[in-house]
Coordinates of C-alpha atoms in Angstrom, one line a residue:
Chain A
M1181 CA -74.7 -8.7 23.7
S1182 CA -72.1 -9.6 21.1
L1183 CA -70.8 -13.1 20.6
G1184 CA -67.1 -13.7 20.1
A1185 CA -65.3 -16.5 18.3
A1186 CA -65.0 -18.5 21.5
D1187 CA -68.9 -18.5 21.9
L1188 CA -69.2 -19.6 18.3
A1189 CA -66.9 -22.6 18.9
T1190 CA -68.5 -23.4 22.3
G1191 CA -72.0 -23.3 21.1
S1192 CA -71.5 -25.0 17.7
P1193 CA -73.4 -28.2 17.1
V1194 CA -70.5 -29.2 14.8
G1195 CA -67.3 -30.7 16.2
L1196 CA -64.6 -28.1 15.6
F1197 CA -60.8 -28.5 16.1
T1198 CA -57.5 -27.1 15.3
A1199 CA -54.5 -29.3 14.7
T1200 CA -50.8 -29.3 13.7
L1201 CA -49.8 -30.1 10.2
E1202 CA -49.4 -33.7 11.3
T1203 CA -53.1 -33.4 12.4
R1204 CA -52.3 -33.7 16.1
L1205 CA -55.1 -31.9 18.0
V1206 CA -54.3 -28.4 19.4
D1207 CA -57.8 -27.5 20.5
V1208 CA -61.3 -28.9 20.4
N1209 CA -64.8 -27.6 21.1
P1210 CA -67.5 -29.2 23.3
A1211 CA -69.3 -30.7 20.3
F1212 CA -66.0 -32.5 19.4
E1213 CA -65.9 -33.9 22.9
R1214 CA -69.5 -35.1 22.7
L1215 CA -69.0 -36.7 19.2
T1216 CA -65.8 -38.6 20.1
G1217 CA -66.7 -39.3 23.8
V1218 CA -63.3 -38.1 24.8
S1219 CA -62.5 -35.1 27.0
R1220 CA -60.6 -32.1 25.8
E1221 CA -57.7 -32.9 28.1
T1222 CA -57.4 -36.4 26.8
A1223 CA -57.8 -35.4 23.2
L1224 CA -55.1 -32.6 23.0
G1225 CA -51.8 -33.8 21.5
Q1226 CA -53.4 -36.9 20.0
P1227 CA -53.5 -37.5 16.3
L1228 CA -57.1 -37.1 15.0
R1229 CA -57.0 -40.6 13.4
A1230 CA -56.6 -42.1 16.9
F1231 CA -60.4 -41.5 17.4
L1232 CA -61.4 -43.4 14.2
T1233 CA -62.2 -47.0 13.8
H1234 CA -59.3 -49.1 12.4
A1235 CA -61.0 -49.3 9.0
S1236 CA -61.6 -45.5 9.0
Q1237 CA -57.9 -45.0 9.8
V1238 CA -57.1 -46.7 6.5
I1239 CA -59.6 -44.6 4.7
Y1240 CA -58.1 -41.6 6.4
A1241 CA -54.7 -42.6 5.1
L1242 CA -56.0 -43.3 1.6
K1243 CA -58.2 -40.3 1.2
V1244 CA -57.4 -37.6 3.7
E1245 CA -53.7 -37.9 3.6
T1246 CA -53.5 -37.8 -0.2
A1247 CA -56.0 -34.9 -0.4
L1248 CA -54.0 -32.9 2.1
L1249 CA -50.7 -33.6 0.3
D1250 CA -52.3 -32.9 -3.1
R1251 CA -54.7 -29.9 -2.4
G1252 CA -54.0 -28.9 1.1
R1253 CA -57.5 -29.7 2.1
A1254 CA -60.0 -32.6 2.4
D1255 CA -63.7 -32.2 2.0
E1256 CA -66.6 -34.1 3.4
I1257 CA -64.8 -37.4 3.8
L1258 CA -67.1 -40.0 5.3
L1259 CA -65.4 -41.7 8.3
E1260 CA -66.5 -43.5 11.4
L1261 CA -65.5 -42.4 14.9
Q1262 CA -64.6 -45.2 17.4
R1263 CA -67.4 -45.4 19.9
D1264 CA -68.7 -48.1 22.2
G1265 CA -71.1 -50.3 20.3
G1266 CA -69.7 -49.4 16.8
G1267 CA -68.6 -46.6 14.6
L1268 CA -70.3 -43.2 14.5
P1269 CA -70.4 -41.9 11.0
V1270 CA -69.1 -38.3 10.5
L1271 CA -68.1 -36.1 7.6
L1272 CA -64.7 -34.6 8.0
T1273 CA -63.6 -31.4 6.4
L1274 CA -60.0 -30.3 7.0
V1275 CA -58.3 -27.2 5.6
S1276 CA -55.0 -25.4 6.1
A1277 CA -55.0 -22.0 7.8
S1278 CA -55.8 -19.2 5.4
D1279 CA -52.7 -17.3 6.4
G1280 CA -50.5 -20.3 5.5
G1281 CA -49.6 -20.9 9.1
A1282 CA -48.7 -24.4 10.5
V1283 CA -52.3 -25.0 11.7
R1284 CA -55.1 -27.0 10.3
H1285 CA -58.8 -26.2 11.0
G1286 CA -61.3 -29.1 10.9
A1287 CA -64.9 -29.8 11.4
L1288 CA -66.8 -33.1 12.1
F1289 CA -70.4 -33.3 11.1
P1290 CA -72.5 -36.1 12.5
A1291 CA -73.8 -38.1 9.5
P1292 CA -76.0 -41.0 10.7
E1293 CA -78.6 -40.1 8.0
R1294 CA -76.0 -40.1 5.4
R1295 CA -75.0 -43.7 6.3
A1296 CA -78.6 -44.8 6.4
Y1297 CA -79.2 -43.1 3.0
E1298 CA -76.1 -44.8 1.5
L1299 CA -77.2 -48.2 2.8
E1300 CA -80.6 -47.7 1.2
L1301 CA -78.9 -46.6 -2.0
I1302 CA -76.7 -49.8 -1.9
A1303 CA -79.8 -52.0 -1.3
A1304 CA -81.7 -50.2 -4.0
R1305 CA -78.9 -50.6 -6.5
R1306 CA -78.5 -54.3 -5.7
A1307 CA -82.2 -54.8 -6.1
A1308 CA -82.3 -53.0 -9.4
D1309 CA -79.3 -55.0 -10.7
E1310 CA -81.0 -58.2 -9.6
A1311 CA -84.3 -57.2 -11.2
R1312 CA -82.6 -56.3 -14.4
D1313 CA -80.7 -59.6 -14.5
A1314 CA -83.9 -61.5 -13.9
R1315 CA -85.7 -59.6 -16.5
D1316 CA -83.0 -60.1 -19.1
L1317 CA -82.9 -63.8 -18.4
L1318 CA -86.7 -64.0 -18.8
L1319 CA -86.7 -62.0 -22.0
R1320 CA -84.0 -64.1 -23.5
E1321 CA -85.9 -67.2 -22.5
V1322 CA -89.1 -65.8 -24.1
Y1323 CA -87.3 -64.9 -27.4
H1324 CA -85.8 -68.4 -27.4
R1325 CA -89.2 -70.1 -26.9
V1326 CA -91.0 -67.9 -29.5
K1327 CA -88.2 -68.8 -32.0
N1328 CA -88.5 -72.5 -31.1
N1329 CA -92.3 -72.4 -31.5
L1330 CA -92.0 -70.8 -34.9
Q1331 CA -89.6 -73.6 -35.9
T1332 CA -92.2 -76.1 -34.8
V1333 CA -94.8 -74.4 -37.0
D1334 CA -92.3 -74.4 -39.8
S1335 CA -91.7 -78.1 -39.4
L1336 CA -95.5 -78.7 -39.4
L1337 CA -95.9 -76.7 -42.6
L1338 CA -93.0 -78.7 -44.2
L1339 CA -94.8 -82.0 -43.3
Q1340 CA -98.0 -80.7 -44.7
K1341 CA -96.3 -79.5 -47.9
R1342 CA -94.8 -82.9 -48.6
G1343 CA -98.3 -84.4 -48.7
L1344 CA -99.6 -81.9 -51.3
K1345 CA -99.8 -82.4 -55.0
D1346 CA -101.4 -79.1 -56.0
P1347 CA -98.5 -76.8 -57.1
D1348 CA -100.4 -73.6 -56.0
A1349 CA -100.9 -75.1 -52.5
V1350 CA -97.2 -76.1 -52.3
D1351 CA -96.3 -72.5 -53.3
A1352 CA -98.6 -71.0 -50.8
L1353 CA -97.1 -73.1 -47.9
Q1354 CA -93.6 -72.3 -49.1
A1355 CA -94.4 -68.6 -49.0
M1356 CA -95.8 -69.0 -45.5
R1357 CA -92.6 -70.8 -44.4
Q1358 CA -90.6 -67.8 -45.6
R1359 CA -92.7 -65.4 -43.6
I1360 CA -92.3 -67.6 -40.5
F1361 CA -88.6 -67.7 -41.0
A1362 CA -88.5 -63.9 -41.1
L1363 CA -90.4 -63.8 -37.7
G1364 CA -88.0 -66.4 -36.2
L1365 CA -85.0 -64.5 -37.4
V1366 CA -86.1 -61.3 -35.6
H1367 CA -86.3 -63.3 -32.3
H1368 CA -83.0 -64.9 -33.0
Q1369 CA -81.4 -61.5 -33.4
L1370 CA -83.0 -60.3 -30.2
M1371 CA -81.7 -63.2 -28.3
G1372 CA -78.1 -62.3 -29.3
S1373 CA -78.6 -58.6 -28.7
S1374 CA -76.8 -57.0 -25.8
D1375 CA -79.6 -54.8 -24.7
L1376 CA -82.3 -57.3 -25.7
R1377 CA -84.2 -54.6 -27.4
S1378 CA -82.5 -53.8 -30.7
F1379 CA -80.1 -55.2 -33.3
D1380 CA -78.4 -54.1 -36.5
V1381 CA -80.8 -53.8 -39.4
G1382 CA -78.0 -54.5 -41.9
A1383 CA -76.9 -57.8 -40.4
F1384 CA -80.6 -58.8 -40.1
L1385 CA -81.4 -58.0 -43.8
R1386 CA -78.3 -59.8 -45.0
E1387 CA -79.1 -63.0 -43.1
L1388 CA -82.7 -62.8 -44.3
A1389 CA -81.5 -62.3 -47.9
S1390 CA -79.1 -65.3 -47.7
H1391 CA -82.0 -67.5 -46.5
L1392 CA -84.2 -66.3 -49.4
A1393 CA -81.4 -66.8 -51.9
A1394 CA -80.9 -70.4 -50.8
A1395 CA -84.4 -71.2 -52.2
A1396 CA -83.8 -69.2 -55.4
R1397 CA -82.3 -70.2 -58.7
P1398 CA -78.5 -70.4 -58.4
D1399 CA -78.0 -67.7 -61.0
V1400 CA -80.0 -65.1 -59.1
R1401 CA -78.1 -63.0 -56.6
I1402 CA -79.6 -61.0 -53.7
E1403 CA -77.6 -58.0 -52.7
V1404 CA -78.3 -56.0 -49.6
E1405 CA -77.2 -52.4 -49.1
A1406 CA -78.0 -51.2 -45.6
P1407 CA -76.3 -49.0 -43.0
V1408 CA -75.4 -50.1 -39.5
L1409 CA -78.5 -49.0 -37.7
P1410 CA -80.2 -50.4 -34.6
I1411 CA -83.9 -51.4 -35.0
G1412 CA -86.3 -52.8 -32.5
L1413 CA -88.9 -55.5 -32.6
D1414 CA -91.8 -53.2 -33.6
V1415 CA -90.0 -52.2 -36.8
A1416 CA -88.1 -55.4 -37.5
I1417 CA -91.2 -57.6 -37.7
P1418 CA -93.0 -55.6 -40.4
L1419 CA -89.7 -54.7 -42.2
G1420 CA -88.7 -58.4 -42.3
L1421 CA -92.0 -59.5 -43.7
I1422 CA -92.1 -56.7 -46.3
V1423 CA -88.6 -57.6 -47.6
T1424 CA -89.6 -61.3 -47.6
E1425 CA -92.7 -60.6 -49.7
L1426 CA -91.0 -58.3 -52.2
V1427 CA -87.9 -60.4 -52.7
T1428 CA -90.0 -63.6 -52.9
R1429 CA -92.2 -61.8 -55.5
A1430 CA -89.1 -60.7 -57.5
L1431 CA -87.6 -64.2 -57.4
R1432 CA -90.8 -65.8 -58.6
H1433 CA -91.8 -63.5 -61.4
S1434 CA -88.8 -61.6 -62.7
F1435 CA -86.5 -64.4 -63.7
P1436 CA -88.5 -66.9 -65.7
A1437 CA -85.6 -67.8 -68.0
T1438 CA -82.3 -66.1 -67.0
G1439 CA -80.5 -65.2 -63.8
G1440 CA -80.0 -61.7 -62.4
T1441 CA -79.8 -59.6 -59.3
V1442 CA -82.3 -58.5 -56.7
R1443 CA -81.2 -55.5 -54.8
V1444 CA -82.5 -54.6 -51.3
Q1445 CA -81.5 -51.1 -50.4
L1446 CA -82.3 -49.3 -47.1
T1447 CA -81.2 -45.7 -47.2
P1448 CA -81.7 -43.5 -44.1
D1449 CA -83.2 -40.1 -44.7
S1450 CA -82.1 -36.9 -43.1
G1451 CA -84.9 -37.3 -40.5
E1452 CA -86.1 -40.3 -38.6
G1453 CA -87.0 -42.3 -41.7
A1454 CA -85.6 -44.4 -44.4
T1455 CA -86.4 -45.5 -47.9
L1456 CA -86.6 -49.2 -48.7
R1457 CA -86.1 -50.2 -52.3
V1458 CA -86.4 -53.7 -53.8
I1459 CA -85.2 -53.6 -57.3
D1460 CA -84.4 -56.3 -59.8
D1461 CA -82.9 -56.4 -63.2
G1462 CA -85.1 -59.2 -64.5
Q1463 CA -88.2 -58.9 -66.7
D1464 CA -91.5 -57.8 -65.4
G1465 CA -93.1 -61.2 -65.8
H1466 CA -96.5 -61.0 -64.1
D1467 CA -97.9 -64.5 -64.5
D1468 CA -101.7 -64.5 -64.3
A1469 CA -101.7 -68.0 -62.9
H1470 CA -100.2 -66.5 -59.7
A1471 CA -102.4 -63.5 -59.6
A1472 CA -104.1 -64.6 -56.4
D1473 CA -100.8 -65.3 -54.6
V1474 CA -99.3 -62.0 -55.8
S1475 CA -102.2 -60.0 -54.6
L1476 CA -102.0 -61.7 -51.2
G1477 CA -98.3 -60.8 -51.0
L1478 CA -98.9 -57.3 -52.0
S1479 CA -101.8 -56.8 -49.7
I1480 CA -99.6 -58.1 -46.9
V1481 CA -97.0 -55.5 -47.9
R1482 CA -99.7 -52.7 -48.0
G1483 CA -101.0 -53.7 -44.6
L1484 CA -97.5 -53.7 -43.0
V1485 CA -96.4 -50.5 -44.6
G1486 CA -99.6 -48.9 -43.2
Q1487 CA -98.8 -50.4 -39.8
L1488 CA -95.4 -48.8 -39.9
G1489 CA -96.9 -45.5 -41.0
G1490 CA -95.1 -45.5 -44.3
R1491 CA -96.2 -45.2 -47.9
I1492 CA -95.5 -47.0 -51.2
E1493 CA -94.1 -44.7 -53.9
P1494 CA -95.2 -45.4 -57.4
A1495 CA -92.6 -47.6 -59.2
S1496 CA -90.5 -45.8 -61.7
A1497 CA -91.6 -46.6 -65.3
G1498 CA -89.7 -49.3 -67.0
T1499 CA -88.2 -50.9 -63.9
T1500 CA -89.5 -53.5 -61.6
A1501 CA -89.1 -51.7 -58.4
F1502 CA -90.7 -51.0 -55.1
E1503 CA -89.9 -47.9 -53.2
I1504 CA -91.3 -47.6 -49.7
R1505 CA -90.8 -44.7 -47.4
L1506 CA -90.7 -45.7 -43.8
P1507 CA -90.4 -43.9 -40.5
L1508 CA -87.6 -45.6 -38.5
P1509 CA -88.0 -44.6 -34.9
E1510 CA -85.2 -45.2 -32.4
P1511 CA -85.7 -48.5 -30.6
P1512 CA -87.4 -48.0 -27.3
Chain B
M521 CA -43.5 -38.1 -26.9
Y522 CA -44.1 -41.8 -26.8
R523 CA -47.6 -42.9 -28.1
S524 CA -48.8 -46.3 -27.3
A525 CA -50.4 -48.3 -30.1
V526 CA -54.1 -48.5 -30.3
G527 CA -55.4 -51.7 -28.7
S528 CA -52.1 -52.3 -26.8
A529 CA -51.8 -53.0 -23.1
A530 CA -49.8 -49.8 -22.9
E531 CA -52.8 -47.9 -24.3
F532 CA -55.3 -49.6 -22.0
H533 CA -53.3 -48.5 -19.0
A534 CA -52.5 -45.0 -20.3
A535 CA -48.8 -45.7 -20.2
T536 CA -46.4 -42.7 -20.5
L537 CA -42.7 -43.0 -21.3
R538 CA -40.2 -40.2 -20.6
G539 CA -36.8 -40.4 -22.1
E540 CA -35.1 -43.4 -23.7
G541 CA -32.0 -45.7 -23.4
P542 CA -31.0 -48.3 -20.8
G543 CA -31.8 -48.2 -17.1
L544 CA -35.5 -47.8 -17.5
R545 CA -37.5 -47.2 -14.2
V546 CA -41.0 -48.3 -14.0
L547 CA -43.1 -46.5 -11.4
L548 CA -46.2 -48.3 -10.2
H549 CA -48.8 -46.3 -8.2
G550 CA -50.6 -47.9 -5.3
F551 CA -54.2 -48.4 -4.3
G552 CA -56.5 -45.5 -4.7
T553 CA -54.2 -43.2 -6.7
D554 CA -52.9 -43.0 -10.2
Q555 CA -49.6 -42.3 -12.0
S556 CA -49.7 -38.6 -11.2
I557 CA -48.8 -39.5 -7.6
W558 CA -45.1 -39.8 -8.8
D559 CA -44.8 -36.2 -10.1
S560 CA -43.1 -34.7 -7.1
L561 CA -40.7 -37.6 -6.7
L562 CA -39.7 -37.5 -10.4
E563 CA -38.7 -33.8 -10.0
R564 CA -36.1 -35.0 -7.6
C565 CA -34.8 -38.1 -9.4
D566 CA -32.1 -38.4 -12.1
P567 CA -33.6 -36.5 -15.0
A568 CA -31.6 -38.6 -17.5
A569 CA -33.1 -41.9 -16.5
P570 CA -36.0 -43.1 -18.7
V571 CA -39.2 -43.5 -16.8
L572 CA -42.3 -45.5 -17.6
R573 CA -45.6 -45.0 -15.7
F574 CA -49.1 -46.3 -16.2
D575 CA -52.4 -46.6 -14.4
H576 CA -53.6 -49.9 -12.9
M577 CA -56.9 -51.3 -14.2
G578 CA -59.7 -49.2 -12.7
S579 CA -57.4 -46.3 -11.7
G580 CA -56.6 -43.1 -13.4
R581 CA -57.2 -43.1 -17.1
S582 CA -57.1 -46.9 -17.5
R583 CA -59.8 -48.3 -19.7
A584 CA -62.3 -49.6 -17.2
E585 CA -64.3 -51.4 -20.0
R586 CA -61.4 -53.8 -20.2
Y587 CA -62.0 -54.9 -16.7
E588 CA -62.5 -58.7 -16.2
P589 CA -63.6 -59.7 -12.7
G590 CA -61.8 -63.1 -13.0
R591 CA -58.5 -61.7 -14.1
Y592 CA -58.4 -59.0 -11.4
A593 CA -59.8 -61.2 -8.5
S594 CA -56.2 -61.5 -7.2
L595 CA -53.0 -59.4 -7.7
D596 CA -51.8 -61.8 -10.4
G597 CA -54.0 -60.0 -13.0
Y598 CA -52.4 -56.7 -12.1
A599 CA -48.9 -58.4 -12.2
Q600 CA -49.7 -59.8 -15.7
D601 CA -50.6 -56.3 -16.9
L602 CA -47.1 -55.1 -15.9
V603 CA -45.6 -58.2 -17.7
D604 CA -47.7 -57.5 -20.8
I605 CA -46.6 -53.9 -21.0
L606 CA -42.9 -54.8 -20.5
D607 CA -43.2 -57.5 -23.2
E608 CA -44.9 -55.1 -25.6
L609 CA -42.2 -52.4 -25.2
D610 CA -39.5 -55.1 -25.2
V611 CA -38.1 -53.6 -22.0
R612 CA -34.9 -55.2 -20.6
D613 CA -33.2 -54.9 -17.3
C614 CA -35.6 -52.4 -15.7
A615 CA -36.1 -51.4 -12.1
V616 CA -39.6 -51.4 -10.8
V617 CA -40.5 -48.9 -8.0
G618 CA -43.8 -49.9 -6.5
H619 CA -45.9 -48.1 -3.9
S620 CA -47.9 -50.0 -1.4
V621 CA -49.7 -53.0 -3.0
S622 CA -47.6 -52.4 -6.2
G623 CA -44.6 -53.7 -4.2
M624 CA -46.3 -57.1 -4.2
I625 CA -47.5 -56.7 -7.8
S626 CA -43.9 -56.1 -8.9
L627 CA -42.8 -59.2 -7.0
L628 CA -45.4 -61.4 -8.7
A629 CA -44.5 -59.9 -12.1
A630 CA -40.8 -60.6 -11.5
E631 CA -41.7 -64.3 -11.1
R632 CA -43.2 -64.2 -14.6
T633 CA -40.6 -62.3 -16.6
D634 CA -36.8 -61.8 -16.6
R635 CA -37.2 -58.2 -17.8
I636 CA -37.0 -56.9 -14.3
S637 CA -33.7 -56.8 -12.5
R638 CA -34.3 -54.6 -9.3
L639 CA -37.2 -53.8 -7.1
V640 CA -38.0 -50.9 -4.8
M641 CA -41.0 -51.3 -2.5
I642 CA -42.4 -48.3 -0.7
A643 CA -44.7 -48.9 2.2
S644 CA -45.5 -52.4 1.1
S645 CA -46.7 -55.4 3.0
P646 CA -46.6 -59.1 2.1
R647 CA -49.8 -59.7 4.1
Y648 CA -52.2 -57.2 5.8
L649 CA -53.9 -59.7 8.1
N650 CA -52.5 -60.8 11.4
D651 CA -51.5 -64.5 11.5
G652 CA -50.3 -66.0 14.7
D653 CA -47.0 -64.2 15.5
Y654 CA -47.1 -62.4 12.2
V655 CA -48.2 -58.7 12.6
G656 CA -50.0 -57.6 9.4
G657 CA -51.9 -55.0 11.3
F658 CA -55.5 -56.1 10.6
E659 CA -58.1 -58.6 11.6
V660 CA -60.5 -60.0 9.0
S661 CA -63.4 -58.2 10.6
E662 CA -61.5 -54.9 10.2
I663 CA -60.9 -55.5 6.5
E664 CA -64.5 -56.4 6.0
D665 CA -65.4 -53.2 7.8
L666 CA -63.1 -51.3 5.4
L667 CA -64.7 -52.8 2.3
R668 CA -68.2 -52.0 3.8
Q669 CA -67.2 -48.4 4.4
M670 CA -65.8 -48.1 0.9
E671 CA -69.1 -49.3 -0.5
L672 CA -70.9 -46.9 1.8
D673 CA -69.1 -43.9 0.3
F674 CA -69.4 -45.0 -3.3
Q675 CA -69.8 -41.4 -4.6
G676 CA -67.2 -40.1 -2.3
W677 CA -64.6 -42.4 -3.8
A678 CA -65.7 -41.5 -7.2
R679 CA -65.3 -37.8 -6.4
A680 CA -61.9 -38.3 -4.7
L681 CA -60.5 -40.4 -7.6
A682 CA -62.1 -38.6 -10.6
P683 CA -60.6 -35.1 -10.6
A684 CA -57.0 -36.3 -11.1
A685 CA -58.1 -38.6 -13.9
M686 CA -60.6 -36.3 -15.5
A687 CA -59.0 -32.8 -15.1
N688 CA -59.8 -30.8 -18.2
A689 CA -58.9 -27.2 -17.8
Q690 CA -60.4 -26.2 -21.1
R691 CA -63.8 -27.8 -20.5
P692 CA -64.6 -28.3 -16.8
E693 CA -68.2 -29.2 -17.6
L694 CA -66.8 -32.3 -19.4
G695 CA -65.5 -33.4 -16.0
E696 CA -69.0 -33.5 -14.5
D697 CA -70.3 -36.0 -17.0
L698 CA -67.2 -38.0 -16.9
V699 CA -67.2 -38.1 -13.1
Y700 CA -70.7 -39.6 -13.3
S701 CA -69.9 -42.3 -15.8
F702 CA -66.6 -42.9 -14.0
S703 CA -68.5 -43.2 -10.7
R704 CA -70.5 -46.1 -12.1
S705 CA -67.6 -48.4 -12.7
N706 CA -64.3 -47.5 -11.1
P707 CA -65.2 -47.4 -7.4
E708 CA -66.6 -50.9 -7.7
I709 CA -63.4 -52.0 -9.5
L710 CA -61.5 -50.2 -6.8
R711 CA -63.3 -52.1 -4.1
Q712 CA -62.5 -55.4 -5.7
F713 CA -58.9 -54.1 -6.0
A714 CA -59.1 -53.4 -2.2
R715 CA -60.3 -56.9 -1.6
A716 CA -57.5 -58.4 -3.7
T717 CA -55.0 -56.2 -1.9
F718 CA -56.0 -56.6 1.7
F719 CA -56.6 -60.4 1.5
T720 CA -53.3 -61.1 -0.3
D721 CA -50.6 -63.2 1.2
V722 CA -47.3 -63.5 -0.7
R723 CA -45.1 -64.5 2.3
H724 CA -44.5 -67.9 0.8
R725 CA -43.2 -66.5 -2.4
L726 CA -40.6 -64.1 -1.0
A727 CA -37.8 -66.7 -0.8
D728 CA -38.0 -67.3 -4.5
C729 CA -37.3 -63.7 -5.4
T730 CA -33.5 -63.4 -5.7
L731 CA -33.5 -59.9 -7.2
P732 CA -32.0 -57.0 -5.1
V733 CA -34.9 -55.4 -3.4
L734 CA -35.0 -52.1 -1.4
V735 CA -37.8 -52.0 1.1
L736 CA -38.6 -48.4 2.0
Q737 CA -40.8 -48.0 5.1
P738 CA -42.0 -44.7 6.6
E739 CA -41.6 -44.4 10.4
A740 CA -45.3 -44.1 11.0
D741 CA -47.7 -45.7 8.6
V742 CA -51.3 -46.6 9.5
I743 CA -51.6 -49.2 6.8
V744 CA -48.3 -51.1 7.1
P745 CA -46.8 -51.8 10.5
R746 CA -43.0 -51.7 10.8
E747 CA -43.1 -55.4 11.7
A748 CA -44.6 -56.3 8.3
A749 CA -42.0 -54.3 6.4
A750 CA -39.2 -55.9 8.4
Y751 CA -40.7 -59.4 7.7
L752 CA -40.8 -58.5 4.0
A753 CA -37.2 -57.4 3.8
A754 CA -36.0 -60.3 5.9
G755 CA -37.9 -62.8 3.8
L756 CA -36.4 -61.6 0.5
P757 CA -32.9 -63.3 0.0
N758 CA -31.5 -60.0 -1.3
G759 CA -33.8 -57.7 0.5
R760 CA -32.9 -54.7 2.6
L761 CA -35.0 -52.5 4.9
Q762 CA -34.6 -48.8 5.1
V763 CA -36.8 -46.9 7.5
L764 CA -37.5 -43.4 6.3
P765 CA -37.9 -40.4 8.5
A766 CA -41.4 -39.8 7.1
Q767 CA -44.9 -39.8 8.4
G768 CA -47.8 -41.5 6.6
H769 CA -48.4 -44.0 3.8
Y770 CA -47.2 -41.7 1.0
P771 CA -43.5 -40.8 1.8
H772 CA -42.9 -40.3 -2.0
V773 CA -45.3 -37.4 -1.8
S774 CA -44.7 -36.1 1.8
A775 CA -40.9 -36.6 1.8
P776 CA -39.9 -36.9 -1.9
D777 CA -36.3 -35.7 -1.2
V778 CA -35.6 -38.6 1.2
V779 CA -37.2 -41.2 -1.0
A780 CA -35.5 -39.9 -4.2
A781 CA -32.1 -40.1 -2.4
A782 CA -32.7 -43.6 -1.2
I783 CA -33.8 -44.8 -4.6
E784 CA -30.9 -43.1 -6.4
A785 CA -28.3 -44.6 -4.0
F786 CA -29.8 -48.1 -4.3
L787 CA -30.0 -48.0 -8.1
S788 CA -26.5 -46.7 -8.7
E789 CA -25.2 -49.3 -6.3
A790 CA -27.1 -52.1 -8.1
E791 CA -25.8 -50.9 -11.5
A792 CA -22.2 -51.3 -10.3
P793 CA -20.5 -54.5 -11.5

């Protein structure tokens, strides 16, 4: 037994129809009757949009009309058929006759799952947006509190320092305050960061340098050369502390009599790394009286460089320089 | 070819200017389309007349990252965009042809600038909601239903809107990526545009517009009932209604000859002393 075109249309589970160029119905199949709830006799001659909800008639005008005018066809437009008890979601595909005749062929696919799926998607998107907003708020709040707590620690150290007479103890507390400032500055940068995860290393180092310079002799300058490069918390904390230690060390020991310049240079390598140099043009004035403090600072640097997976290159002869090669992974 | 300055309002709205001299025509696309909707009409209009087109915020090649929810919560933000662009280009004595919601956008812009001297509104309505005896065509629940359906077919809108904006014959694969990034922002902006459009009511502002206005209304339009178009023309002190023998909400695309003839007749008449 062979099946003809009429059998195809009759048995089709998809609503099929032919229509004029103005999309008035010329013929419909039984599935079309079932979907719309309208008999063939009633449907013929009516515009297709008459079977849509009012809102879907607008969508029809906005999307189907323009698509037909523009491309001569409209594909899988989600619309709702007017049925008792609400709209029945369908996907409409409408094409012009392949022979260029004044007929359009159309198909209506029932799409209740599609609507359910879209509703789930909307709910999931909303939930994700809300969760992200809540997380951002919380993170900002945490950064803020950490920064405030570090400021409190700093205030306590300042109070403690005022009561001390021993210059070594005063120096030690002052060095500790600089380290705490570096930590606080990282959290300050994170608070203002748009993604709450990374910030520009150049701006960070410049702000750190300007704070360190405020405590230095007025004739010593600190210059920062760093690219615009995002770094995250994991890199910023050790990097900030390393720079603090090395700059503080240079300020303390390299300029006993005259001023000069300390240069902080961060140069990205070709790979995922960078070279940090802290160079000064002062004299290499290692003062034995500060040996214990110096060795603490340097052991902190060694520890942090190790934590970052970097290595300290031997200083070039004749200059007071530190050269540290650091991996700089992309912020998470 | 005119190139808009970087960082200008014209650039943010992908403005294109054809020709130069007096008698500028500004063509404003309606909801859910972009400036390319005017192509077939332009082929039939006076080729000597200079024409300025641009894309509304969130449509076409406009810069969606410039979107500010507050500014575009009502049609006033869209009207200010038009004013900003006219100011920037120091346009004088122009005619604004607006389709659908852009009829009202041009009306609001004309309140804010004296650079506009004539208006043509195609399939425009001063209010879409019914109100007592006023026939806007929709109940609030139907508009809410429309906004819900738009949200439901988020990707569908993105797909429907994107190709015109993103067409790139040399690198079609570029389209795919752009469609995705586009689909994250523009449909949502468009939905807000729909909200601003369908809940607008400028009936109380019609009497203040003394410019000559031609209201072109297609015979059959699902979105704007004939009564609303008649109300619009009657409420404008110098308004005139012309019903076009055209079907659907886009007569400038479906019947460009008729629309072009109506516009040319109106503009030549308005230019006469």
